[in-house]
Amino acid sequence: MQNIKKQISRLYLSTVFGYLSLSGAWIAILAACGYSLVEIGFAETVFHITSLILEIPSGVFADVFGRKNMLIVSSIMRTIGNIVMIFSSNFCMICISMMFQAANYNFSSGSGEALAYDSLKLAGQEAHYEKYASNQLMIQRFCRGLSTLCAGFALFIGYQMAYGADLLIGMIQIWLLGSLYEAGTGRKHENNEQSLFAKSEVKIRNLRIILHNIGRELVSCFITSLSFMKKAKGAVLLMLCNSLVGAADILLLYFLQAKLPEAGMSDSALGFALFFMELGGIFGAKIILKCKQLQYRSVFVITGLLVFCGILAEHSGLCILMTAGGFAAALGDDALQVRTNTVLQDMFPSDQRATLISIESFTFSMIMIVLSPLAGGWFSRW
């Protein structure tokens, strides 16, 4: 009992350090550096193309080599991305930094959720996962809100100092992740990997055999996950619904970072407005826990309408209404995210959990690749 409490607490704390960032309002930072919304939209597309390529492999790696290890790799990718951004002198380097930030997202996506669910399941407490998912989203939103609250300060000190501070935060997160332990109702792939190495120990000099065994295990995990997806068409539909609503909300909040100053909001007020909008996600993640009897279809319709109203409010040109719209969109997004996560986790088999969660993120990335450049052009002319 004590171990599971420590595990969950450390996962919460790692999320805090993962989402605290002086560069949280990165769109406002890029806009202040003179980049257009179209260029920023293209940088976001680069992020999601990279995510599309790495998403599923990163999930398979987590199932085979361990979720804790991939969380550490995630933090290392974030650190490299911050270093590239500090020394960036052109748009190309910014895109390279976005690639590493995407890798950070990929290697953490699915790994943390799978580790938490299997840790709870090992302790016989998997019924508490919905509360965990809700708390995680609230922590993410709150920390992201604190980060955007510092938008004015980040613009004042400059992007290099802001990303430099992120380097220190990343180091703390790596140290914290090292204290986690692997858990699962059966780390079948991890055990298989160890046995493969044991069998190859006699022929350790033959690197090709070892790589072949690892590759075969990765392919096996991926194929098994695809087989599950073919049978569970309902899971695919849930992923699509959640990804569509989430993409619309995220793009709205991103471009509000640039649109609110255009509407007359000062740099000092921008941070507070962005923080307030993130609070909407905290309310959404909390409120959905009180609506357990509400069917998923109803949750999707209500949350979808909230995001749509947020997009309409952005067109008003009134800072207060635009901010309220962002709050409503964040509320709807996180409410749907908590409900979707809980339903999907109950459907996913443990051995492919991280891979299948990564497939959900893969779906999200595909939608974002299409919508990001379109949204950049749309909000430039809207």
XYZ file of C-alpha atoms in Angstrom:
382
model
C 0.000 0.000 0.000
C 2.822 2.361 0.937
C 4.705 1.575 -2.289
C 1.743 2.399 -4.522
C 1.239 5.715 -2.719
C 4.885 6.626 -3.268
C 4.708 5.534 -6.903
C 1.621 7.610 -7.673
C 2.972 10.603 -5.725
C 6.210 10.494 -7.707
C 4.281 10.258 -10.969
C 2.299 13.336 -9.942
C 5.502 15.167 -9.024
C 7.200 14.215 -12.294
C 4.195 15.685 -14.117
C 4.657 18.931 -12.194
C 8.264 19.249 -13.365
C 7.310 18.039 -16.835
C 4.784 20.829 -17.354
C 6.385 23.696 -15.431
C 8.165 25.861 -17.958
C 9.089 29.495 -18.420
C 8.717 28.876 -22.151
C 5.138 27.616 -21.783
C 3.770 30.468 -23.900
C 6.065 29.469 -26.758
C 3.736 30.829 -29.430
C 3.780 34.251 -27.783
C 7.585 33.991 -27.608
C 7.880 33.133 -31.310
C 5.398 35.855 -32.240
C 7.473 38.359 -30.236
C 10.538 37.203 -32.191
C 8.785 38.272 -35.395
C 7.449 34.971 -36.711
C 4.026 34.993 -38.370
C 1.091 32.789 -37.371
C 1.551 30.835 -40.599
C 5.190 30.108 -39.690
C 4.168 29.187 -36.157
C 1.502 26.885 -37.579
C 4.158 25.266 -39.770
C 6.412 24.737 -36.724
C 3.474 23.057 -34.999
C 3.055 20.849 -38.072
C 6.730 19.828 -37.861
C 6.092 18.879 -34.248
C 3.198 16.627 -35.190
C 4.883 15.066 -38.226
C 7.728 14.038 -35.911
C 5.173 12.842 -33.401
C 3.431 10.836 -36.111
C 6.677 9.040 -36.947
C 7.760 8.347 -33.365
C 4.456 7.866 -31.564
C 3.791 4.168 -32.097
C 7.473 3.061 -31.954
C 7.873 4.928 -28.649
C 4.877 3.083 -27.230
C 6.267 -0.264 -28.361
C 9.632 0.619 -26.809
C 7.856 1.387 -23.524
C 6.106 -1.995 -23.531
C 9.333 -3.840 -24.359
C 12.068 -1.913 -22.533
C 10.078 -0.461 -19.649
C 7.801 2.540 -19.098
C 10.140 4.136 -16.529
C 13.072 4.023 -18.962
C 11.066 5.711 -21.695
C 9.961 8.456 -19.301
C 13.638 9.176 -18.647
C 14.343 9.190 -22.399
C 11.463 11.646 -22.757
C 13.082 14.094 -20.340
C 16.410 13.772 -22.153
C 14.692 14.681 -25.442
C 13.179 17.734 -23.777
C 16.611 18.801 -22.533
C 18.146 18.510 -26.005
C 15.246 20.465 -27.520
C 15.755 23.278 -25.014
C 19.486 23.430 -25.785
C 18.774 23.679 -29.533
C 16.250 26.455 -28.891
C 18.724 28.426 -26.769
C 21.230 28.479 -29.633
C 18.648 28.878 -32.407
C 19.355 31.645 -34.881
C 16.825 30.852 -37.603
C 13.490 29.174 -38.251
C 15.159 25.894 -39.261
C 16.713 25.485 -35.801
C 13.363 26.228 -34.209
C 11.846 23.386 -36.228
C 14.668 21.074 -35.091
C 13.924 22.028 -31.492
C 10.261 21.222 -32.131
C 11.289 17.754 -33.306
C 13.009 17.030 -29.991
C 10.059 18.457 -28.083
C 7.834 16.096 -30.068
C 10.084 13.187 -29.077
C 9.705 14.330 -25.476
C 5.937 14.143 -25.861
C 6.063 10.780 -27.641
C 8.208 8.929 -25.134
C 6.140 10.199 -22.201
C 2.792 9.683 -23.948
C 1.413 6.325 -22.904
C 4.369 5.426 -20.690
C 3.170 7.358 -17.646
C -0.452 6.261 -18.019
C 0.494 2.623 -18.538
C 2.884 2.651 -15.575
C 0.238 4.223 -13.336
C -2.557 1.853 -14.386
C -0.425 -1.263 -13.995
C 0.909 -0.038 -10.640
C -2.658 0.446 -9.420
C -3.709 -2.901 -10.869
C -0.823 -4.655 -9.135
C -2.073 -3.172 -5.857
C -5.681 -4.123 -6.673
C -6.686 -0.461 -6.988
C -7.298 -0.080 -10.720
C -10.755 1.338 -9.934
C -8.937 4.475 -8.743
C -7.460 5.135 -12.179
C -10.174 7.604 -13.220
C -9.348 9.747 -10.190
C -5.650 9.471 -11.049
C -6.299 10.511 -14.668
C -8.402 13.439 -13.478
C -5.717 14.561 -11.022
C -3.036 14.280 -13.702
C -4.971 16.479 -16.106
C -5.604 19.022 -13.354
C -1.885 19.077 -12.513
C -1.019 19.452 -16.199
C -3.456 22.306 -16.702
C -2.439 24.086 -13.501
C 1.288 23.837 -14.233
C 0.729 24.832 -17.852
C -1.312 27.753 -16.539
C 1.492 28.789 -14.183
C 3.881 28.567 -17.125
C 1.737 30.806 -19.300
C 1.233 33.110 -16.319
C 4.948 33.820 -16.672
C 4.491 34.775 -20.342
C 5.154 38.444 -19.678
C 8.256 37.635 -17.625
C 9.521 35.231 -20.311
C 9.095 37.924 -22.962
C 10.953 40.357 -20.699
C 14.001 38.144 -20.003
C 14.116 36.700 -23.530
C 13.660 33.216 -24.904
C 17.249 32.109 -24.188
C 16.958 32.708 -20.446
C 13.491 31.139 -20.422
C 14.674 27.934 -22.084
C 17.771 27.951 -19.863
C 15.529 27.794 -16.798
C 13.717 24.861 -18.413
C 17.024 22.981 -18.571
C 17.300 23.046 -14.779
C 13.703 21.900 -14.367
C 14.350 19.023 -16.769
C 17.363 17.859 -14.748
C 15.230 17.676 -11.611
C 12.600 15.659 -13.471
C 15.186 13.120 -14.689
C 16.410 12.609 -11.116
C 12.831 12.126 -9.913
C 11.954 9.611 -12.639
C 14.924 7.502 -11.589
C 13.157 6.774 -8.283
C 10.151 5.086 -9.952
C 9.821 1.313 -10.239
C 8.480 -0.777 -13.101
C 5.128 -2.399 -12.395
C 2.603 -4.536 -14.231
C 0.282 -7.454 -13.936
C 2.947 -9.135 -15.945
C 5.859 -7.421 -17.630
C 5.701 -10.070 -20.267
C 7.616 -8.143 -22.879
C 10.235 -7.062 -20.385
C 10.671 -10.661 -19.242
C 10.829 -11.816 -22.845
C 13.490 -9.230 -23.544
C 15.553 -10.427 -20.566
C 15.208 -14.055 -21.622
C 16.225 -13.154 -25.149
C 19.382 -11.565 -23.837
C 20.000 -14.531 -21.538
C 19.700 -16.996 -24.404
C 22.035 -14.877 -26.482
C 24.573 -14.481 -23.696
C 26.632 -17.387 -24.978
C 26.803 -15.657 -28.347
C 27.081 -12.151 -26.974
C 29.636 -11.233 -29.591
C 27.117 -11.758 -32.309
C 25.386 -8.372 -32.226
C 23.141 -9.205 -35.171
C 21.414 -11.999 -33.248
C 20.701 -9.721 -30.307
C 19.335 -6.940 -32.529
C 17.238 -9.460 -34.426
C 15.694 -10.734 -31.187
C 14.916 -7.214 -30.023
C 13.442 -6.298 -33.413
C 11.294 -9.429 -33.426
C 9.928 -8.556 -29.991
C 9.112 -4.998 -31.100
C 7.332 -6.220 -34.224
C 5.429 -8.831 -32.215
C 4.173 -6.201 -29.768
C 3.108 -3.880 -32.594
C 1.287 -6.615 -34.540
C -0.528 -7.790 -31.415
C -1.659 -4.219 -30.745
C -2.945 -3.793 -34.309
C -4.824 -7.068 -33.985
C -6.547 -5.709 -30.896
C -7.466 -2.481 -32.706
C -9.073 -4.423 -35.573
C -11.326 -6.223 -33.127
C -12.049 -3.226 -30.891
C -13.526 -0.772 -33.405
C -15.264 1.027 -30.567
C -11.859 1.973 -29.164
C -10.865 3.497 -32.510
C -14.034 5.608 -32.559
C -13.367 6.849 -29.027
C -9.832 7.828 -30.033
C -11.082 9.784 -33.052
C -13.745 11.650 -31.060
C -11.343 12.570 -28.276
C -8.563 13.597 -30.671
C -10.845 15.847 -32.723
C -12.129 17.774 -29.705
C -8.647 17.935 -28.173
C -7.043 19.245 -31.370
C -9.628 22.018 -31.729
C -9.127 23.131 -28.120
C -5.325 23.049 -28.215
C -5.128 25.019 -31.457
C -7.565 27.591 -30.100
C -5.532 28.106 -26.914
C -2.283 28.213 -28.873
C -3.394 30.915 -31.267
C -5.107 32.926 -28.537
C -1.564 33.548 -27.249
C -0.993 35.615 -30.389
C -4.555 36.875 -30.965
C -5.151 38.344 -27.495
C -2.265 40.858 -27.800
C -3.600 41.788 -31.247
C -6.969 42.486 -29.595
C -5.299 44.961 -27.242
C -4.273 42.850 -24.243
C -1.002 43.876 -22.567
C 1.880 41.447 -21.982
C 1.320 41.556 -18.218
C -2.389 40.733 -18.570
C -1.717 38.009 -21.157
C -0.172 35.676 -18.590
C -3.191 35.960 -16.289
C -5.597 35.395 -19.186
C -3.750 32.273 -20.328
C -3.648 30.985 -16.744
C -7.396 31.535 -16.377
C -8.073 29.596 -19.573
C -6.006 26.655 -18.329
C -8.108 26.612 -15.158
C -11.022 25.591 -17.367
C -9.315 22.237 -17.872
C -9.004 21.761 -14.104
C -12.731 22.362 -13.671
C -13.532 20.003 -16.538
C -11.375 17.197 -15.128
C -13.059 17.599 -11.734
C -16.634 18.014 -12.930
C -16.601 14.856 -15.067
C -15.963 12.774 -11.928
C -19.391 13.886 -10.694
C -21.071 12.788 -13.942
C -20.415 9.045 -13.898
C -23.973 8.282 -15.039
C -23.677 10.461 -18.145
C -23.198 8.353 -21.285
C -20.105 8.869 -23.421
C -22.139 10.084 -26.400
C -23.691 12.843 -24.282
C -20.296 13.813 -22.881
C -18.900 14.091 -26.420
C -21.758 16.313 -27.646
C -21.604 18.656 -24.644
C -17.826 19.008 -24.662
C -17.749 19.423 -28.440
C -20.237 22.295 -28.185
C -18.135 23.968 -25.496
C -15.069 23.913 -27.743
C -17.106 25.194 -30.706
C -18.421 28.092 -28.604
C -14.836 28.894 -27.637
C -13.852 29.156 -31.301
C -16.806 31.457 -32.004
C -15.874 33.648 -29.021
C -12.378 34.130 -30.464
C -13.943 35.904 -33.449
C -15.571 38.532 -31.213
C -12.358 40.534 -30.846
C -13.277 41.223 -27.196
C -10.513 40.116 -24.846
C -12.867 39.123 -22.018
C -15.107 37.064 -24.300
C -12.131 35.470 -26.042
C -10.669 34.472 -22.673
C -14.003 33.060 -21.507
C -14.212 31.057 -24.732
C -10.769 29.597 -24.105
C -11.848 28.641 -20.572
C -14.955 26.860 -21.896
C -12.962 25.002 -24.562
C -10.389 23.794 -22.018
C -13.185 22.651 -19.710
C -14.774 20.579 -22.463
C -11.474 19.133 -23.670
C -10.297 17.808 -20.298
C -13.712 16.505 -19.287
C -13.798 14.389 -22.443
C -10.142 13.384 -21.999
C -10.712 11.965 -18.508
C -13.769 9.984 -19.569
C -12.054 8.671 -22.717
C -8.880 7.666 -20.857
C -10.841 5.704 -18.286
C -12.923 3.838 -20.857
C -9.890 2.999 -23.005
C -7.701 1.847 -20.103
C -10.362 -0.672 -19.114
C -10.367 -1.978 -22.691
C -6.589 -2.218 -23.222
C -4.615 -5.394 -22.352
C -1.686 -4.719 -20.012
C 1.079 -6.026 -22.288
C 0.203 -3.593 -25.098
C -1.092 -0.744 -22.947
C 1.618 1.834 -23.767
C 1.550 0.893 -27.461
C -2.224 1.304 -27.681
C -2.141 4.631 -25.840
C 0.501 5.719 -28.350
C -1.846 4.753 -31.183
C -4.365 7.160 -29.654
C -1.714 9.905 -29.676
C -0.839 8.888 -33.242
C -4.464 9.565 -34.202
C -4.268 12.955 -32.511
C -1.059 13.818 -34.380
C -2.605 12.959 -37.744
C -5.488 15.317 -37.051
C -3.104 18.041 -35.856
C -0.906 17.746 -38.959
C -3.925 18.572 -41.087
C -5.421 21.229 -38.819
C -2.280 23.126 -37.655
C -1.391 24.888 -40.941
C -5.078 25.383 -41.724
C -5.631 26.922 -38.296
C -2.633 29.215 -38.783
C -4.140 30.575 -41.992
C -7.654 30.588 -40.525
C -6.795 32.612 -37.413
C -4.665 34.989 -39.506
C -7.690 35.936 -41.621
C -10.605 35.154 -39.251
